[in-house]
Short mmCIF file of C-alpha atoms in Angstrom, two decimals:
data_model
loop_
_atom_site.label_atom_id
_atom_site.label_comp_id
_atom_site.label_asym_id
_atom_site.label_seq_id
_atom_site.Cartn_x
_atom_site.Cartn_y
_atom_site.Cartn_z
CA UNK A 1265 17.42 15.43 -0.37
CA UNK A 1266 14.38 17.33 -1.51
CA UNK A 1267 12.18 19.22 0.94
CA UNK A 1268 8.61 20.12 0.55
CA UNK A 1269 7.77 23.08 2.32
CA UNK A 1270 3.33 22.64 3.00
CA UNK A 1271 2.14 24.77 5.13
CA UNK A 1272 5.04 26.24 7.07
CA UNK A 1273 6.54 22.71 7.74
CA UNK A 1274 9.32 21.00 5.70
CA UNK A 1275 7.97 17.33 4.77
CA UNK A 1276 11.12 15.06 3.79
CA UNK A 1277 11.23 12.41 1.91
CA UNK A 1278 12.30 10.27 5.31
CA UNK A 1279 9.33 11.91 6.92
CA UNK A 1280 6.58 10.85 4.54
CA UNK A 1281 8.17 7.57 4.50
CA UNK A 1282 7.98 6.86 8.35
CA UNK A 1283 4.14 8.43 8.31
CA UNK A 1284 3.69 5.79 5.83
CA UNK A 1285 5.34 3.14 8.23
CA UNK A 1286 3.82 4.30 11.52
CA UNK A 1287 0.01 4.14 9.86
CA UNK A 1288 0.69 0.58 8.55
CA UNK A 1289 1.94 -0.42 12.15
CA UNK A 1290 -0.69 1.68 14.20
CA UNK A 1291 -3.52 0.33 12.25
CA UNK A 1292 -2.16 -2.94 13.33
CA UNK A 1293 -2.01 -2.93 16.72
CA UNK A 1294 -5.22 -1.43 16.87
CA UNK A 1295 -6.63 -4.37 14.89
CA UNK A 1296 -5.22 -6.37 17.68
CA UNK A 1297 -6.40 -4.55 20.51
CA UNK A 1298 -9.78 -4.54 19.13
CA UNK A 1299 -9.92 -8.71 18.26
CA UNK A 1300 -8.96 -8.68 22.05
CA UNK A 1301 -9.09 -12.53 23.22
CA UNK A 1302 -10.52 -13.53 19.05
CA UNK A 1303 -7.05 -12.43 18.21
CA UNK A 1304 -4.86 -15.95 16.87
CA UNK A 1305 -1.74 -16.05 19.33
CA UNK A 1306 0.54 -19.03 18.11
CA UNK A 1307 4.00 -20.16 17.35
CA UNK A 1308 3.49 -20.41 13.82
CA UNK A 1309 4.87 -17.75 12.56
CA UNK A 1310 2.41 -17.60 9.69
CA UNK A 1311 -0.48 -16.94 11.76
CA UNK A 1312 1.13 -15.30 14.59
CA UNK A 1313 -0.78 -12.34 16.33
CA UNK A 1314 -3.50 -12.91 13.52
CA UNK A 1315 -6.61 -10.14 14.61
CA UNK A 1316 -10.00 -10.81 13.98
CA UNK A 1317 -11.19 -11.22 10.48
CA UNK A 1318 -14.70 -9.50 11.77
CA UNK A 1319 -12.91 -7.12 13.18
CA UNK A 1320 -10.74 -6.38 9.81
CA UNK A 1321 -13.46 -6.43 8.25
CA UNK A 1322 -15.04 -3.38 9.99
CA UNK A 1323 -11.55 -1.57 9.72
CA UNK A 1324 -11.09 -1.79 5.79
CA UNK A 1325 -11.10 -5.53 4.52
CA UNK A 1326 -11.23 -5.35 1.06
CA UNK A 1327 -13.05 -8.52 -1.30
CA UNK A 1328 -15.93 -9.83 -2.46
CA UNK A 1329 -17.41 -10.16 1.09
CA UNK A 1330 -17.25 -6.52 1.92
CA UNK A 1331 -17.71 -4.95 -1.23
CA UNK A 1332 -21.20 -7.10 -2.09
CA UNK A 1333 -22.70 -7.63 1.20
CA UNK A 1334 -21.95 -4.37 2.72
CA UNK A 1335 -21.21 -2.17 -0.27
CA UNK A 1336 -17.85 -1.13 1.40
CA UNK A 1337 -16.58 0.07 -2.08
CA UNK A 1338 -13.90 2.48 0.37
CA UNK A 1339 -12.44 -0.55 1.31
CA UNK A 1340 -10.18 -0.19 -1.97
CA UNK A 1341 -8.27 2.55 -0.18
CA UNK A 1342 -8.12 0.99 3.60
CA UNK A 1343 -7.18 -2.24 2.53
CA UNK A 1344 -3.85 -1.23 1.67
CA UNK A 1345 -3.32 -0.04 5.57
CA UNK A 1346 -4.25 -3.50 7.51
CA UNK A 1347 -2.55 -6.98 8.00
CA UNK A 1348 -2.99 -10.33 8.63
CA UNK A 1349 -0.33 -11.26 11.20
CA UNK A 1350 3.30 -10.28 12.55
CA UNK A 1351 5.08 -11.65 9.61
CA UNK A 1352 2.42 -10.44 7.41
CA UNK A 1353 3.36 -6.75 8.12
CA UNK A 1354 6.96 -7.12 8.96
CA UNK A 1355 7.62 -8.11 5.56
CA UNK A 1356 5.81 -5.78 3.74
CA UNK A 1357 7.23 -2.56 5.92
CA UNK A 1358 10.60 -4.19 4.90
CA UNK A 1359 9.33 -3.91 1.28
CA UNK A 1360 8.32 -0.62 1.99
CA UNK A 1361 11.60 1.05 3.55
CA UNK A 1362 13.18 -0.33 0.12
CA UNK A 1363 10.75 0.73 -2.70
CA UNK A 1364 9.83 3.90 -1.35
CA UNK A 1365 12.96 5.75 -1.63
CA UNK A 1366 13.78 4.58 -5.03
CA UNK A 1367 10.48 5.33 -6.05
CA UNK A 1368 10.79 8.83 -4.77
CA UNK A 1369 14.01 9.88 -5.45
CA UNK A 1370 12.84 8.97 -9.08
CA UNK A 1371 9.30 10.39 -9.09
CA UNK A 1372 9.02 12.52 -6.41
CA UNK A 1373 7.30 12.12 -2.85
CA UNK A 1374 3.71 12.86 -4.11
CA UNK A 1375 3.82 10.71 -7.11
CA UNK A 1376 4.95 7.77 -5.16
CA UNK A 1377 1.99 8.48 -2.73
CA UNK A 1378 -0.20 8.77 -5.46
CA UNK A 1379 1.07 5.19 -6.90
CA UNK A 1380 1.02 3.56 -4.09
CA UNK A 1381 -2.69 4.50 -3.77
CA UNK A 1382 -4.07 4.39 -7.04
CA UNK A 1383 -1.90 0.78 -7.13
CA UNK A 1384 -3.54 -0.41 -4.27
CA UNK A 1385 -6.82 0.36 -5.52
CA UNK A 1386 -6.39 -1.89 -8.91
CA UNK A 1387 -5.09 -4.29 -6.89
CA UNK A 1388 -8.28 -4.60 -4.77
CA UNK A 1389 -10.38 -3.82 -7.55
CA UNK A 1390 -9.27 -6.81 -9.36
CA UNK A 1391 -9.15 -8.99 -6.45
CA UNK A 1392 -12.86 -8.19 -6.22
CA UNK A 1393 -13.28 -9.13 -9.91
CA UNK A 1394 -11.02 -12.43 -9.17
CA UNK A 1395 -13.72 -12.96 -6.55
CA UNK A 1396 -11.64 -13.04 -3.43
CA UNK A 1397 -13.27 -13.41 -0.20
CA UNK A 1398 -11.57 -11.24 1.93
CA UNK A 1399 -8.44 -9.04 1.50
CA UNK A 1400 -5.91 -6.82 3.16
CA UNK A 1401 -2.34 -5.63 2.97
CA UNK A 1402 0.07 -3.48 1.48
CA UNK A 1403 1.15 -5.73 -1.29
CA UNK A 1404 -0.98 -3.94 -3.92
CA UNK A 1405 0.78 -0.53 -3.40
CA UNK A 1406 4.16 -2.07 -2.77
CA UNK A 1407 3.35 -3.86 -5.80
CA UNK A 1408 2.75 -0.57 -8.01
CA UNK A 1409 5.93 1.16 -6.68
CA UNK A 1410 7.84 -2.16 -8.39
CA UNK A 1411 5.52 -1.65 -11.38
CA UNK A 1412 6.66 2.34 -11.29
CA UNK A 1413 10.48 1.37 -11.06
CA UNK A 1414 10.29 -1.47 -13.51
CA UNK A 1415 8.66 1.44 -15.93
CA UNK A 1416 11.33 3.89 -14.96
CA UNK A 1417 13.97 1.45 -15.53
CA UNK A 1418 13.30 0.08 -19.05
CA UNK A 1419 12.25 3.76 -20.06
CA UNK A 1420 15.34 5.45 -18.97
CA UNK A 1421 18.13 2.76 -20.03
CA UNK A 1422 21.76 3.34 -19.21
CA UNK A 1423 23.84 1.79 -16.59
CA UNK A 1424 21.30 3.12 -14.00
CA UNK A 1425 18.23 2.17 -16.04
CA UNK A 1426 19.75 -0.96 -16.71
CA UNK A 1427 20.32 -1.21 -12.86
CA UNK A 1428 17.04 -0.78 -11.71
CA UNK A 1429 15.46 -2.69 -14.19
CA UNK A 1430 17.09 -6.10 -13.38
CA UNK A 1431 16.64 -5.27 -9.81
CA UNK A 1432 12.88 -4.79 -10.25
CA UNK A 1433 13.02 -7.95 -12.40
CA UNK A 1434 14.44 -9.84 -9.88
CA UNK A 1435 11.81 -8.77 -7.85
CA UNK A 1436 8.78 -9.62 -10.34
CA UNK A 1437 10.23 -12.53 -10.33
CA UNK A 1438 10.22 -13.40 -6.33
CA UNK A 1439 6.59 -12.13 -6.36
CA UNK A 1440 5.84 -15.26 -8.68
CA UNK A 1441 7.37 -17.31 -6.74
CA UNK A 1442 5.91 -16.42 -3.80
CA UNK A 1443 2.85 -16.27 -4.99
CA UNK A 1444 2.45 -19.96 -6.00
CA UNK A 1445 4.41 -21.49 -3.64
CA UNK A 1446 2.87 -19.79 -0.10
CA UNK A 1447 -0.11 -20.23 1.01
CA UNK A 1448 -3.01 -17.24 1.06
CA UNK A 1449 -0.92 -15.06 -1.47
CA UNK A 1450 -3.74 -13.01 -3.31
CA UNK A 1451 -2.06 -12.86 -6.62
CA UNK A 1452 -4.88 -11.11 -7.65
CA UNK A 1453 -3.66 -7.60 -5.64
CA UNK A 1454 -0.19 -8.81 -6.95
CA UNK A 1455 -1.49 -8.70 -10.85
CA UNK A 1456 -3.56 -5.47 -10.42
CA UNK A 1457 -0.52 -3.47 -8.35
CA UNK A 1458 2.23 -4.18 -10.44
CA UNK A 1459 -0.09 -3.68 -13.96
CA UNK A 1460 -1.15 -0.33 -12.60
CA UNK A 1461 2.10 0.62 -11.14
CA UNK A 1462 3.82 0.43 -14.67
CA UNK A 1463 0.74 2.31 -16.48
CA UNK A 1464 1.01 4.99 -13.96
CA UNK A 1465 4.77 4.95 -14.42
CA UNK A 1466 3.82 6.27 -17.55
CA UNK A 1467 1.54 8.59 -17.04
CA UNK A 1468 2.46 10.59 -14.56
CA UNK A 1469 6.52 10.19 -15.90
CA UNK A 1470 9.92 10.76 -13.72
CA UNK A 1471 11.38 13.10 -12.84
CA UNK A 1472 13.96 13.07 -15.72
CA UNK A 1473 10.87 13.50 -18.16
CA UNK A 1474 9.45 16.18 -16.43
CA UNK A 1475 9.09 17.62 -12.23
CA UNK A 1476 6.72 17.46 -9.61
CA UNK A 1477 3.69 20.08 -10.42
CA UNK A 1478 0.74 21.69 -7.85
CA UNK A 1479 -1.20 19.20 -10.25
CA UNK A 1480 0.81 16.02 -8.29
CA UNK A 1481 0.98 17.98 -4.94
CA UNK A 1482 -2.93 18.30 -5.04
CA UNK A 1483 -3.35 14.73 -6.43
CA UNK A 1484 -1.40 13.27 -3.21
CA UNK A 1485 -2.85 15.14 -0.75
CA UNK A 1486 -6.33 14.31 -2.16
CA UNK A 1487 -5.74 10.90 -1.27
CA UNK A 1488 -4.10 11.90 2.07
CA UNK A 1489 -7.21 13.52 3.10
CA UNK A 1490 -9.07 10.92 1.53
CA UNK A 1491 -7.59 7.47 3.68
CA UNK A 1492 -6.28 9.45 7.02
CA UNK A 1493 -10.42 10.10 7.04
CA UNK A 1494 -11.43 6.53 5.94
CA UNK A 1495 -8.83 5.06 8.44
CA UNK A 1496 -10.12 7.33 11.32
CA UNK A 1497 -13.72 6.96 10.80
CA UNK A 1498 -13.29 2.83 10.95
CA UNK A 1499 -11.06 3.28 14.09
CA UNK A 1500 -13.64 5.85 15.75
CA UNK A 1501 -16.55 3.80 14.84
CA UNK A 1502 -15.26 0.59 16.11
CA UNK A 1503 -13.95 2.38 19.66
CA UNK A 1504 -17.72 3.47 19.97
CA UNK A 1505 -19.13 -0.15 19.31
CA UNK A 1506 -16.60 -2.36 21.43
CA UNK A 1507 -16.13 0.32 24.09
CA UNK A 1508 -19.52 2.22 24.42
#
């Protein structure tokens, strides 16, 4: 396993993955705490412990709404932290604890971060174009880390190319499905993550083609810096209003 020593601390790949986890789920059950009695409590499992869409909205909706009527053009970045529901998040930290490894043992931590980010933001972005109303999740990113792998595992060939690449298929596949047979799937994030993820794929290249630099250290952190403060300053600001 590699280790990344920043700053007198070793940062893992299993440690970057649960920071990744624990954000998604904090932002969460903040969302909830906030919606307070406008949060959706049902047996439906669809719409289970649903928060507030005024009150996602103020944390980092994404979508047409957001974007024209409050210029929230940040959103691109926080969007990829929130959900919709139980279900909504369960399933897509389950995506996450599966693509995130692969995509870092094959690109390295910060270019996964970097994927995922950049990923999330065409995903959004094109949602926006699509003319969506309102927007969150981590199916953008997730969907650039299959675009990534799919990329690595056409490029590479061999039995582990070959692998990876009918096991990303497989996936590209259930995302279609998915997509037109559930309700509220915003294909849109789907289209823009996993077209991004494979042009970044290429870019930035695998590890096999050529190792992490300070270039892709500095890139990640950038957007560290950049959606830890986004996050916070939505949290912080919507403590002040609901509990001022």
């Amino acid at each position: 396993m590699t280790h990344y020593k920043i700053h007198g601390t070793f940062l893992t790949p299993d440690l970057a993955l649960k920071a990744m986890i624990y954000t998604n789920v904090i932002m969460f059950i903040i969302s909830l705490i906030y919606s307070g009695k406008n949060m959706i409590l049902t047996l439906n499992p669809f719409y289970a412990f649903t928060p507030s869409l005024d009150v996602l909205s103020f944390l980092g909706a994404s979508g047409r709404l957001p974007i024209v009527k409050f210029d929230a053009w940040w959103s691109l970045i926080t969007a990829n932290w929130l959900h919709g529901g139980l279900l909504h998040i369960l399933f897509n930290m389950m995506a996450l604890k599966t693509l995130a490894p692969l995509v870092m043992k094959e690109f390295g931590l910060f270019r996964m971060f970097s994927i995922y980010t950049l990923a999330g933001i065409a995903g959004f972005l094109l949602s926006y174009i699509g003319n969506v109303y309102l927007t969150i999740g981590a199916s953008s990113g997730l969907c650039g880390l299959i675009g990534a792998a799919l990329f690595f595992g056409k490029s590479r060939g061999g039995q582990w190319g070959q692998l990876v690449y009918k096991q990303t298929s497989g996936w590209v596949v259930t995302l279609a499905l998915i997509g037109f047979l559930m309700p509220n799937i915003n294909n849109w994030g789907h289209a823009g993550g996993l077209f991004a993820g494979i042009f970044l794929g290429w870019i930035l290249g695998y590890n096999e083609k050529r190792k992490e630099t300070a270039f892709d250290r500095s890139f990640a952190i950038f957007f560290v810096v950049i959606t830890v403060w986004l996050l916070a300053k939505s949290v912080i600001q919507g403590f002040s209003l609901i509990y001022s």
